[in-house]
Short mmCIF file of C-alpha atoms and ligand atoms in Angstrom, two decimals:
data_model
loop_
_atom_site.label_atom_id
_atom_site.label_comp_id
_atom_site.label_asym_id
_atom_site.label_seq_id
_atom_site.Cartn_x
_atom_site.Cartn_y
_atom_site.Cartn_z
CA UNK A 1 29.50 88.16 53.53
CA UNK A 2 26.95 89.58 51.09
CA UNK A 3 27.12 93.35 51.00
CA UNK A 4 23.98 95.22 51.97
CA UNK A 5 22.28 96.96 49.07
CA UNK A 6 19.78 99.82 48.98
CA UNK A 7 16.11 98.85 48.96
CA UNK A 8 14.59 98.24 45.53
CA UNK A 9 13.24 101.41 43.95
CA UNK A 10 15.08 103.61 46.45
CA UNK A 11 17.88 105.14 44.46
CA UNK A 12 21.11 106.70 45.60
CA UNK A 13 21.78 109.92 43.77
CA UNK A 14 25.49 109.96 43.01
CA UNK A 15 27.68 113.03 42.44
CA UNK A 16 27.23 112.74 38.67
CA UNK A 17 23.45 113.14 39.08
CA UNK A 18 23.04 115.51 42.01
CA UNK A 19 23.87 118.62 39.93
CA UNK A 20 20.87 117.85 37.71
CA UNK A 21 18.66 117.67 40.80
CA UNK A 22 20.17 120.88 42.21
CA UNK A 23 19.57 122.66 38.92
CA UNK A 24 15.92 121.58 38.90
CA UNK A 25 15.42 122.59 42.53
CA UNK A 26 16.90 126.01 41.83
CA UNK A 27 14.86 126.59 38.68
CA UNK A 28 11.54 125.19 39.85
CA UNK A 29 11.53 126.91 43.23
CA UNK A 30 12.65 130.14 41.55
CA UNK A 31 9.51 130.07 39.39
CA UNK A 32 7.30 129.27 42.41
CA UNK A 33 8.66 132.36 44.13
CA UNK A 34 8.07 134.47 41.01
CA UNK A 35 4.35 133.72 41.36
CA UNK A 36 4.23 134.58 45.05
CA UNK A 37 4.16 131.09 46.54
CA UNK A 38 5.56 130.37 49.99
CA UNK A 39 7.24 127.17 51.04
CA UNK A 40 5.66 124.74 53.49
CA UNK A 41 7.38 121.65 54.92
CA UNK A 42 5.58 118.78 56.58
CA UNK A 43 6.70 115.44 58.02
CA UNK A 44 7.45 112.31 56.02
CA UNK A 45 5.27 110.26 58.35
CA UNK A 46 1.60 110.82 59.08
CA UNK A 47 -1.26 108.89 60.63
CA UNK A 48 -2.47 106.33 58.09
CA UNK A 49 -6.05 107.63 58.44
CA UNK A 50 -5.03 110.93 56.83
CA UNK A 51 -4.27 109.30 53.48
CA UNK A 52 -7.13 106.80 53.64
CA UNK A 53 -9.58 109.59 54.22
CA UNK A 54 -8.22 111.98 51.60
CA UNK A 55 -6.86 109.91 48.71
CA UNK A 56 -9.69 107.37 48.93
CA UNK A 57 -9.87 103.75 50.12
CA UNK A 58 -10.24 102.20 46.67
CA UNK A 59 -7.48 104.09 44.88
CA UNK A 60 -4.29 102.35 43.73
CA UNK A 61 -2.25 104.34 46.22
CA UNK A 62 -4.24 103.33 49.29
CA UNK A 63 -5.06 99.82 48.11
CA UNK A 64 -1.58 98.69 47.25
CA UNK A 65 1.10 101.37 47.20
CA UNK A 66 1.42 102.78 50.71
CA UNK A 67 4.25 102.04 53.13
CA UNK A 68 2.12 101.50 56.21
CA UNK A 69 3.30 100.00 59.46
CA UNK A 70 2.79 100.12 63.19
CA UNK A 71 5.13 102.17 65.30
CA UNK A 72 6.33 101.00 68.70
CA UNK A 73 3.14 102.26 70.24
CA UNK A 74 1.02 100.23 67.80
CA UNK A 75 -0.22 103.28 65.94
CA UNK A 76 -0.69 102.85 62.22
CA UNK A 77 1.55 105.31 60.42
CA UNK A 78 2.34 105.81 56.74
CA UNK A 79 5.22 107.28 54.76
CA UNK A 80 3.61 110.04 52.74
CA UNK A 81 2.72 108.93 49.19
CA UNK A 82 1.91 112.50 48.09
CA UNK A 83 1.85 116.01 49.50
CA UNK A 84 -1.69 117.37 49.25
CA UNK A 85 -3.16 115.50 52.23
CA UNK A 86 -0.33 116.57 54.55
CA UNK A 87 -0.52 120.12 53.26
CA UNK A 88 -4.22 120.36 54.07
CA UNK A 89 -3.67 118.70 57.45
CA UNK A 90 -0.90 121.18 58.30
CA UNK A 91 -2.93 124.20 57.16
CA UNK A 92 -5.89 123.11 59.26
CA UNK A 93 -3.80 122.24 62.28
CA UNK A 94 -2.16 125.66 62.24
CA UNK A 95 -5.23 127.59 61.16
CA UNK A 96 -3.79 128.93 57.94
CA UNK A 97 -7.18 128.67 56.24
CA UNK A 98 -9.70 131.12 57.60
CA UNK A 99 -12.72 131.27 55.42
CA UNK A 100 -14.28 134.32 56.98
CA UNK A 101 -11.15 136.39 56.56
CA UNK A 102 -11.08 135.17 52.97
CA UNK A 103 -7.42 134.41 53.41
CA UNK A 104 -5.70 133.00 50.38
CA UNK A 105 -2.76 130.64 50.72
CA UNK A 106 -0.39 129.91 47.85
CA UNK A 107 2.03 127.25 48.98
CA UNK A 108 4.78 125.08 47.49
CA UNK A 109 6.60 122.05 48.79
CA UNK A 110 9.32 119.70 47.66
CA UNK A 111 10.53 116.38 48.97
CA UNK A 112 10.49 112.60 48.88
CA UNK A 113 7.28 110.58 48.50
CA UNK A 114 6.95 106.83 48.94
CA UNK A 115 4.89 104.33 46.97
CA UNK A 116 5.32 100.59 46.77
CA UNK A 117 5.23 100.31 42.96
CA UNK A 118 7.00 98.19 40.39
CA UNK A 119 10.28 100.07 39.93
CA UNK A 120 11.16 101.01 36.36
CA UNK A 121 12.51 104.00 34.47
CA UNK A 122 10.77 107.08 35.88
CA UNK A 123 8.90 105.04 38.49
CA UNK A 124 10.49 104.57 41.88
CA UNK A 125 9.46 103.64 45.39
CA UNK A 126 11.09 106.72 46.83
CA UNK A 127 10.70 109.60 44.41
CA UNK A 128 10.59 113.37 44.73
CA UNK A 129 7.81 115.76 44.00
CA UNK A 130 7.54 119.49 43.67
CA UNK A 131 4.02 120.64 44.39
CA UNK A 132 1.87 123.71 44.80
CA UNK A 133 -1.45 124.08 46.56
CA UNK A 134 -3.67 127.16 46.46
CA UNK A 135 -6.47 127.60 48.95
CA UNK A 136 -9.32 130.11 48.83
CA UNK A 137 -9.70 130.71 45.08
CA UNK A 138 -12.53 128.96 43.28
CA UNK A 139 -12.34 130.66 39.89
CA UNK A 140 -10.74 129.43 36.68
CA UNK A 141 -8.20 132.27 36.63
CA UNK A 142 -6.05 130.64 39.32
CA UNK A 143 -6.10 127.41 37.32
CA UNK A 144 -4.95 129.32 34.25
CA UNK A 145 -2.23 131.04 36.30
CA UNK A 146 -0.96 127.69 37.58
CA UNK A 147 -0.84 126.38 34.02
CA UNK A 148 1.01 129.55 32.94
CA UNK A 149 3.49 128.93 35.76
CA UNK A 150 4.14 125.40 34.55
CA UNK A 151 4.38 126.54 30.92
CA UNK A 152 6.93 129.18 31.96
CA UNK A 153 8.91 126.50 33.75
CA UNK A 154 9.01 124.20 30.71
CA UNK A 155 10.24 127.13 28.61
CA UNK A 156 12.96 127.93 31.16
CA UNK A 157 14.07 124.30 31.19
CA UNK A 158 13.89 124.13 27.39
CA UNK A 159 11.41 121.23 27.29
CA UNK A 160 8.37 123.13 25.99
CA UNK A 161 8.47 121.30 22.65
CA UNK A 162 8.44 117.93 24.36
CA UNK A 163 5.38 118.31 26.56
CA UNK A 164 1.67 118.51 25.93
CA UNK A 165 -1.03 119.83 28.25
CA UNK A 166 -4.16 117.72 28.63
CA UNK A 167 -7.16 119.02 30.51
CA UNK A 168 -10.55 117.67 31.48
CA UNK A 169 -13.52 118.56 33.65
CA UNK A 170 -14.69 115.98 36.18
CA UNK A 171 -17.66 118.02 37.42
CA UNK A 172 -19.10 117.79 40.90
CA UNK A 173 -19.21 114.57 42.88
CA UNK A 174 -23.00 114.38 42.25
CA UNK A 175 -22.44 114.59 38.50
CA UNK A 176 -19.74 111.95 38.72
CA UNK A 177 -21.98 109.62 40.77
CA UNK A 178 -24.76 109.92 38.19
CA UNK A 179 -22.29 109.30 35.38
CA UNK A 180 -20.63 106.44 37.22
CA UNK A 181 -23.96 104.61 37.56
CA UNK A 182 -24.59 104.84 33.80
CA UNK A 183 -21.01 103.90 32.96
CA UNK A 184 -21.22 100.79 35.14
CA UNK A 185 -24.46 99.69 33.48
CA UNK A 186 -22.79 100.05 30.07
CA UNK A 187 -19.58 98.31 31.08
CA UNK A 188 -21.35 95.47 32.92
CA UNK A 189 -23.22 94.74 29.71
CA UNK A 190 -19.89 94.48 27.86
CA UNK A 191 -17.81 93.05 30.68
CA UNK A 192 -16.17 90.29 28.64
CA UNK A 193 -14.50 92.91 26.41
CA UNK A 194 -12.73 94.55 29.36
CA UNK A 195 -9.15 93.78 30.39
CA UNK A 196 -8.69 92.01 33.73
CA UNK A 197 -7.68 95.15 35.63
CA UNK A 198 -10.71 97.02 34.37
CA UNK A 199 -13.00 94.13 35.28
CA UNK A 200 -11.65 94.33 38.82
CA UNK A 201 -12.17 98.10 38.88
CA UNK A 202 -15.75 97.82 37.73
CA UNK A 203 -16.80 97.06 41.29
CA UNK A 204 -14.44 99.44 43.08
CA UNK A 205 -13.30 102.40 41.00
CA UNK A 206 -15.07 102.34 37.61
CA UNK A 207 -13.97 105.85 36.56
CA UNK A 208 -10.37 104.65 36.45
CA UNK A 209 -11.38 102.31 33.62
CA UNK A 210 -11.53 105.40 31.37
CA UNK A 211 -7.80 105.65 31.80
CA UNK A 212 -7.08 102.01 30.81
CA UNK A 213 -4.24 101.55 28.34
CA UNK A 214 -5.74 98.30 26.98
CA UNK A 215 -6.66 98.57 23.27
CA UNK A 216 -9.93 96.57 23.45
CA UNK A 217 -11.07 98.46 26.52
CA UNK A 218 -10.29 101.75 24.80
CA UNK A 219 -12.24 100.72 21.72
CA UNK A 220 -15.22 99.80 23.88
CA UNK A 221 -15.05 103.14 25.69
CA UNK A 222 -15.64 104.99 22.41
CA UNK A 223 -19.26 103.89 22.67
CA UNK A 224 -19.58 104.43 26.42
CA UNK A 225 -21.58 107.31 27.96
CA UNK A 226 -19.57 110.56 28.13
CA UNK A 227 -18.87 112.36 31.39
CA UNK A 228 -19.23 115.72 29.61
CA UNK A 229 -22.95 114.98 29.09
CA UNK A 230 -23.45 114.80 32.85
CA UNK A 231 -21.79 118.07 33.87
CA UNK A 232 -23.82 120.89 35.42
CA UNK A 233 -24.10 124.21 33.57
CA UNK A 234 -21.83 125.69 36.20
CA UNK A 235 -19.07 123.16 35.62
CA UNK A 236 -19.39 123.50 31.86
CA UNK A 237 -19.10 127.30 32.10
CA UNK A 238 -16.11 127.03 34.44
CA UNK A 239 -14.33 124.74 32.03
CA UNK A 240 -15.12 127.02 29.07
CA UNK A 241 -13.72 129.97 31.02
CA UNK A 242 -10.48 128.08 31.70
CA UNK A 243 -10.12 127.30 28.02
CA UNK A 244 -10.73 130.94 27.09
CA UNK A 245 -8.00 132.02 29.52
CA UNK A 246 -5.55 129.46 28.15
CA UNK A 247 -6.32 130.62 24.62
CA UNK A 248 -5.71 134.24 25.66
CA UNK A 249 -2.38 133.27 27.21
CA UNK A 250 -1.41 131.27 24.12
CA UNK A 251 -1.08 128.05 26.04
CA UNK A 252 -1.79 125.05 23.86
CA UNK A 253 -3.81 122.18 25.29
CA UNK A 254 -5.95 119.27 24.30
CA UNK A 255 -9.18 118.33 26.03
CA UNK A 256 -8.86 114.67 26.96
CA UNK A 257 -12.30 113.43 28.05
CA UNK A 258 -10.70 110.23 29.42
CA UNK A 259 -8.42 112.07 31.80
CA UNK A 260 -9.53 111.05 35.28
CA UNK A 261 -6.91 111.10 38.04
CA UNK A 262 -5.87 108.40 40.44
CA UNK A 263 -6.97 110.24 43.56
CA UNK A 264 -10.56 110.58 44.73
CA UNK A 265 -10.52 114.17 45.89
CA UNK A 266 -10.58 115.99 42.54
CA UNK A 267 -13.56 117.88 41.07
CA UNK A 268 -14.04 120.01 37.97
CA UNK A 269 -10.66 120.86 36.40
CA UNK A 270 -7.96 118.19 36.19
CA UNK A 271 -4.84 118.34 34.07
CA UNK A 272 -1.66 116.51 33.15
CA UNK A 273 1.48 117.61 31.35
CA UNK A 274 2.69 114.60 29.40
CA UNK A 275 5.73 113.84 27.29
CA UNK A 276 6.34 111.06 24.81
CA UNK A 277 10.06 111.11 25.55
CA UNK A 278 9.94 108.88 28.63
CA UNK A 279 8.05 105.78 27.51
CA UNK A 280 5.01 104.86 29.55
CA UNK A 281 6.01 107.05 32.52
CA UNK A 282 4.99 110.08 30.49
CA UNK A 283 3.23 112.30 33.02
CA UNK A 284 5.61 114.87 34.50
CA UNK A 285 3.09 117.08 36.26
CA UNK A 286 -0.49 116.42 37.27
CA UNK A 287 -3.14 118.03 39.37
CA UNK A 288 -6.50 119.65 39.61
CA UNK A 289 -9.21 121.19 41.72
CA UNK A 290 -10.20 119.59 45.02
CA UNK A 291 -12.80 121.82 46.64
CA UNK A 292 -14.19 119.22 49.03
CA UNK A 293 -10.98 117.93 50.61
CA UNK A 294 -10.48 120.58 53.30
CA UNK A 295 -14.04 120.04 54.48
CA UNK A 296 -13.64 116.27 54.25
CA UNK A 297 -10.65 116.50 56.60
CA UNK A 298 -12.60 118.53 59.15
CA UNK A 299 -12.13 122.12 57.97
CA UNK A 300 -14.52 124.71 56.57
CA UNK A 301 -15.42 124.29 52.88
CA UNK A 302 -12.47 125.83 51.05
CA UNK A 303 -11.69 126.05 47.34
CA UNK A 304 -8.42 124.36 46.50
CA UNK A 305 -6.28 123.70 43.45
CA UNK A 306 -2.83 122.18 43.08
CA UNK A 307 -0.42 119.82 41.35
CA UNK A 308 2.42 117.41 41.94
CA UNK A 309 5.44 117.24 39.64
CA UNK A 310 7.84 114.29 39.46
CA UNK A 311 11.45 115.37 39.88
CA UNK A 312 12.95 112.08 38.63
CA UNK A 313 10.97 112.28 35.38
CA UNK A 314 12.00 115.91 34.88
CA UNK A 315 15.62 114.96 35.58
CA UNK A 316 15.51 112.16 33.00
CA UNK A 317 14.05 114.54 30.47
CA UNK A 318 16.52 117.41 30.87
CA UNK A 319 19.42 114.97 31.08
CA UNK A 320 18.46 112.96 27.98
CA UNK A 321 17.90 116.16 26.02
CA UNK A 322 21.22 117.59 27.26
CA UNK A 323 19.54 120.67 28.68
CA UNK A 324 21.40 121.05 31.97
CA UNK A 325 23.62 124.14 31.72
CA UNK A 326 27.33 123.43 32.03
CA UNK A 327 27.65 125.74 35.03
CA UNK A 328 25.63 123.21 36.99
CA UNK A 329 27.53 120.17 35.77
CA UNK A 330 31.03 121.52 36.30
CA UNK A 331 32.01 120.86 39.84
CA UNK A 332 35.25 122.90 39.73
CA UNK A 333 36.67 126.05 38.15
CA UNK A 334 40.23 126.02 39.50
CA UNK A 335 42.52 123.21 40.59
CA UNK A 336 45.67 124.21 42.48
CA UNK A 337 48.71 121.92 42.16
CA UNK A 338 51.20 122.06 45.01
CA UNK A 339 54.64 120.99 43.78
CA UNK A 340 57.28 120.56 46.46
CA UNK A 341 57.21 121.97 49.94
CA UNK A 342 54.48 124.55 49.29
CA UNK A 343 51.41 123.06 50.92
CA UNK A 344 50.83 126.05 53.21
CA UNK A 345 51.08 128.59 50.38
CA UNK A 346 48.77 126.49 48.19
CA UNK A 347 46.10 126.38 50.88
CA UNK A 348 46.41 130.14 51.47
CA UNK A 349 46.31 130.90 47.76
CA UNK A 350 43.08 128.91 47.46
CA UNK A 351 41.61 130.81 50.40
CA UNK A 352 42.59 134.12 48.81
CA UNK A 353 40.83 133.13 45.58
CA UNK A 354 37.66 132.08 47.39
CA UNK A 355 37.57 135.44 49.17
CA UNK A 356 38.04 137.46 46.00
CA UNK A 357 35.60 135.37 43.95
CA UNK A 358 33.03 133.79 46.26
CA UNK A 359 31.33 131.96 43.37
CA UNK A 360 34.54 130.36 42.10
CA UNK A 361 34.83 126.63 42.83
CA UNK A 362 38.42 126.06 43.93
CA UNK A 363 40.13 122.84 44.99
CA UNK A 364 43.67 122.51 46.28
CA UNK A 365 45.61 119.34 45.79
CA UNK A 366 46.09 117.95 49.27
CA UNK A 367 48.34 115.00 49.99
CA UNK A 368 51.38 115.46 47.73
CA UNK A 369 52.19 113.38 44.65
CA UNK A 370 54.15 113.86 41.43
CA UNK A 371 53.46 116.60 38.86
CA UNK A 372 52.12 114.03 36.42
CA UNK A 373 49.82 112.52 38.97
CA UNK A 374 48.48 115.90 40.12
CA UNK A 375 48.00 117.02 36.51
CA UNK A 376 45.92 113.93 35.82
CA UNK A 377 43.73 114.73 38.79
CA UNK A 378 43.38 118.36 37.69
CA UNK A 379 42.32 117.20 34.24
CA UNK A 380 39.76 114.79 35.62
CA UNK A 381 38.40 117.36 38.06
CA UNK A 382 36.58 119.26 35.33
CA UNK A 383 38.36 122.52 36.25
CA UNK A 384 39.07 124.90 33.39
CA UNK A 385 42.20 126.35 34.99
CA UNK A 386 45.08 124.70 36.83
CA UNK A 387 47.34 126.87 38.99
CA UNK A 388 50.83 125.45 39.41
CA UNK A 389 52.61 126.41 42.58
CA UNK A 390 56.22 125.17 42.74
CA UNK A 391 58.87 126.19 45.25
CA UNK A 392 60.29 128.84 42.86
CA UNK A 393 56.89 130.37 42.25
CA UNK A 394 56.10 130.37 45.94
CA UNK A 395 59.35 132.18 46.75
CA UNK A 396 58.63 134.88 44.14
CA UNK A 397 54.93 135.16 45.07
CA UNK A 398 54.10 133.94 41.60
CA UNK A 399 51.91 131.23 40.18
CA UNK A 400 51.76 129.50 36.77
CA UNK A 401 48.40 129.48 35.02
CA UNK A 402 47.61 126.52 32.81
CA UNK A 403 44.42 126.49 30.74
CA UNK A 404 42.99 122.99 30.73
CA UNK A 405 40.15 123.42 28.23
CA UNK A 406 41.41 126.25 25.96
CA UNK A 407 44.32 126.42 23.56
CA UNK A 408 45.88 129.37 25.41
CA UNK A 409 49.61 129.22 26.35
CA UNK A 410 50.51 128.86 30.01
CA UNK A 411 51.80 131.97 31.77
CA UNK A 412 53.50 132.75 35.03
CA UNK A 413 52.11 135.78 36.84
CA UNK A 414 52.30 137.51 40.19
CA UNK A 415 49.82 136.11 42.69
CA UNK A 416 48.49 139.63 43.22
CA UNK A 417 47.56 139.74 39.51
CA UNK A 418 45.52 136.53 39.70
CA UNK A 419 42.27 138.41 39.71
CA UNK A 420 42.85 139.42 36.11
CA UNK A 421 42.62 135.93 34.67
CA UNK A 422 38.94 135.47 35.68
P1 ATP B 501 1.37 107.59 37.32
O1 ATP B 501 0.08 107.52 36.55
O2 ATP B 501 2.57 107.79 36.47
O3 ATP B 501 1.50 106.45 38.31
P2 ATP B 501 0.16 109.21 39.34
O4 ATP B 501 -1.10 109.62 38.72
O5 ATP B 501 0.16 108.10 40.31
O6 ATP B 501 1.25 108.92 38.20
P3 ATP B 501 0.38 111.60 40.95
O7 ATP B 501 -0.04 110.96 42.19
O8 ATP B 501 -0.54 112.53 40.27
O9 ATP B 501 0.89 110.49 39.93
O10 ATP B 501 1.78 112.34 41.18
C1 ATP B 501 2.20 113.48 40.46
C2 ATP B 501 3.47 113.23 39.69
O11 ATP B 501 4.45 112.60 40.49
C3 ATP B 501 3.31 112.28 38.51
O12 ATP B 501 2.81 112.95 37.40
C4 ATP B 501 4.73 111.84 38.29
O13 ATP B 501 5.47 112.81 37.57
C5 ATP B 501 5.27 111.75 39.69
N1 ATP B 501 5.21 110.36 40.20
C6 ATP B 501 4.15 109.70 40.69
N2 ATP B 501 4.49 108.46 41.08
C7 ATP B 501 5.83 108.33 40.83
C8 ATP B 501 6.78 107.29 41.03
N3 ATP B 501 6.44 106.13 41.58
N4 ATP B 501 8.07 107.51 40.66
C9 ATP B 501 8.44 108.68 40.10
N5 ATP B 501 7.58 109.71 39.90
C10 ATP B 501 6.29 109.54 40.27
MG1 MG B 502 0.64 106.07 40.16
#
């Protein structure tokens, strides 16, 4: 019988990889807390209408990437493809956003997202995002603070030299509509020079054409109308202010006038942190301002800014660059060998060690076996110290310490002196 396999693009994370994910979760959420963010958790499944209404009907996600199906009651439900829509829905449902009280919310989340994409390196059908969303602050300083937060994180992870910040200003939806009309006129006149995907988008989502990777399309776009010429004075000033703040904080960036984003709800500032170390899946963190979304989903007009960060892409990056600290990769510190009829003492000795040193990772050999066999297992376990407990040692309340990774000689000591070796 053919064995059942996992679904395509839905990866198992095996013990060799989970420490990398744990390290990222610890580090990323630690930085979120440093900036005063609180965690929010929302369900994996939502009503399909939530994503259609927020992300936009003609976006890639809604058009072809969502896992949508009917439940047993014939309701259309969708596995969340991103976090922002659910976050806004949850905040509204539980009245976390009161405009009159001018209440600010700074929230973070982490968890799996689902998109039916073509699986490849750094692109999965179930992937994990860290995200933050800030409600109630319309000024550029919160945008700068969020970018400082991400820059601090890259420095902590050691990847700051491998990432570049790109920013752009999309303006208001009115400005974008006016620009879109002019862009379409220009592109229609040069339609035959566009790649097939861009030709398709001309009728549905023309702004996304700016982001085309096709060489001919890119060349054509050099002569196309520029979004920056359509921005209001307010948007232009806001964007200038953000750049001044980034300059003051010494955060390097490039203005990429072609940076649009795949989701409809953004306005004014958008950004991406990109790396060239992961091939075409180069964006590790992306976000922007979305001041109309709360209102669009039924709430009061509320300023909002946020980002999503791909955990798999970060994991690939820190792993390939060998940046995961050994502490996280080593699953064991001490391996206790039980030689002869000493199983009880070995278990108790391990317990004693765990009590004295709660952070020590201790494993006892359970199940017998020869010295050679147990030694092999100790070696493979990654532990730096093996404790040998034979019948003689047990009788004398002693234990033999063998250093597995250092050139130190083995010694036999009293069990009560064990503390000293750590
Ligand atoms: P891309 O252009 O790479 O498809 P996106 O614009 O669709 O990304 P967002 O919706 O902005 O991505 O999600 C934020 C981040 O989540 C991305 O920058 C990326 O790091 C990560 N991400 C998005 N889709 C996937 C995926 N299918 N697999 C792994 N990570 C993903
Ligand atoms: Mg995508």
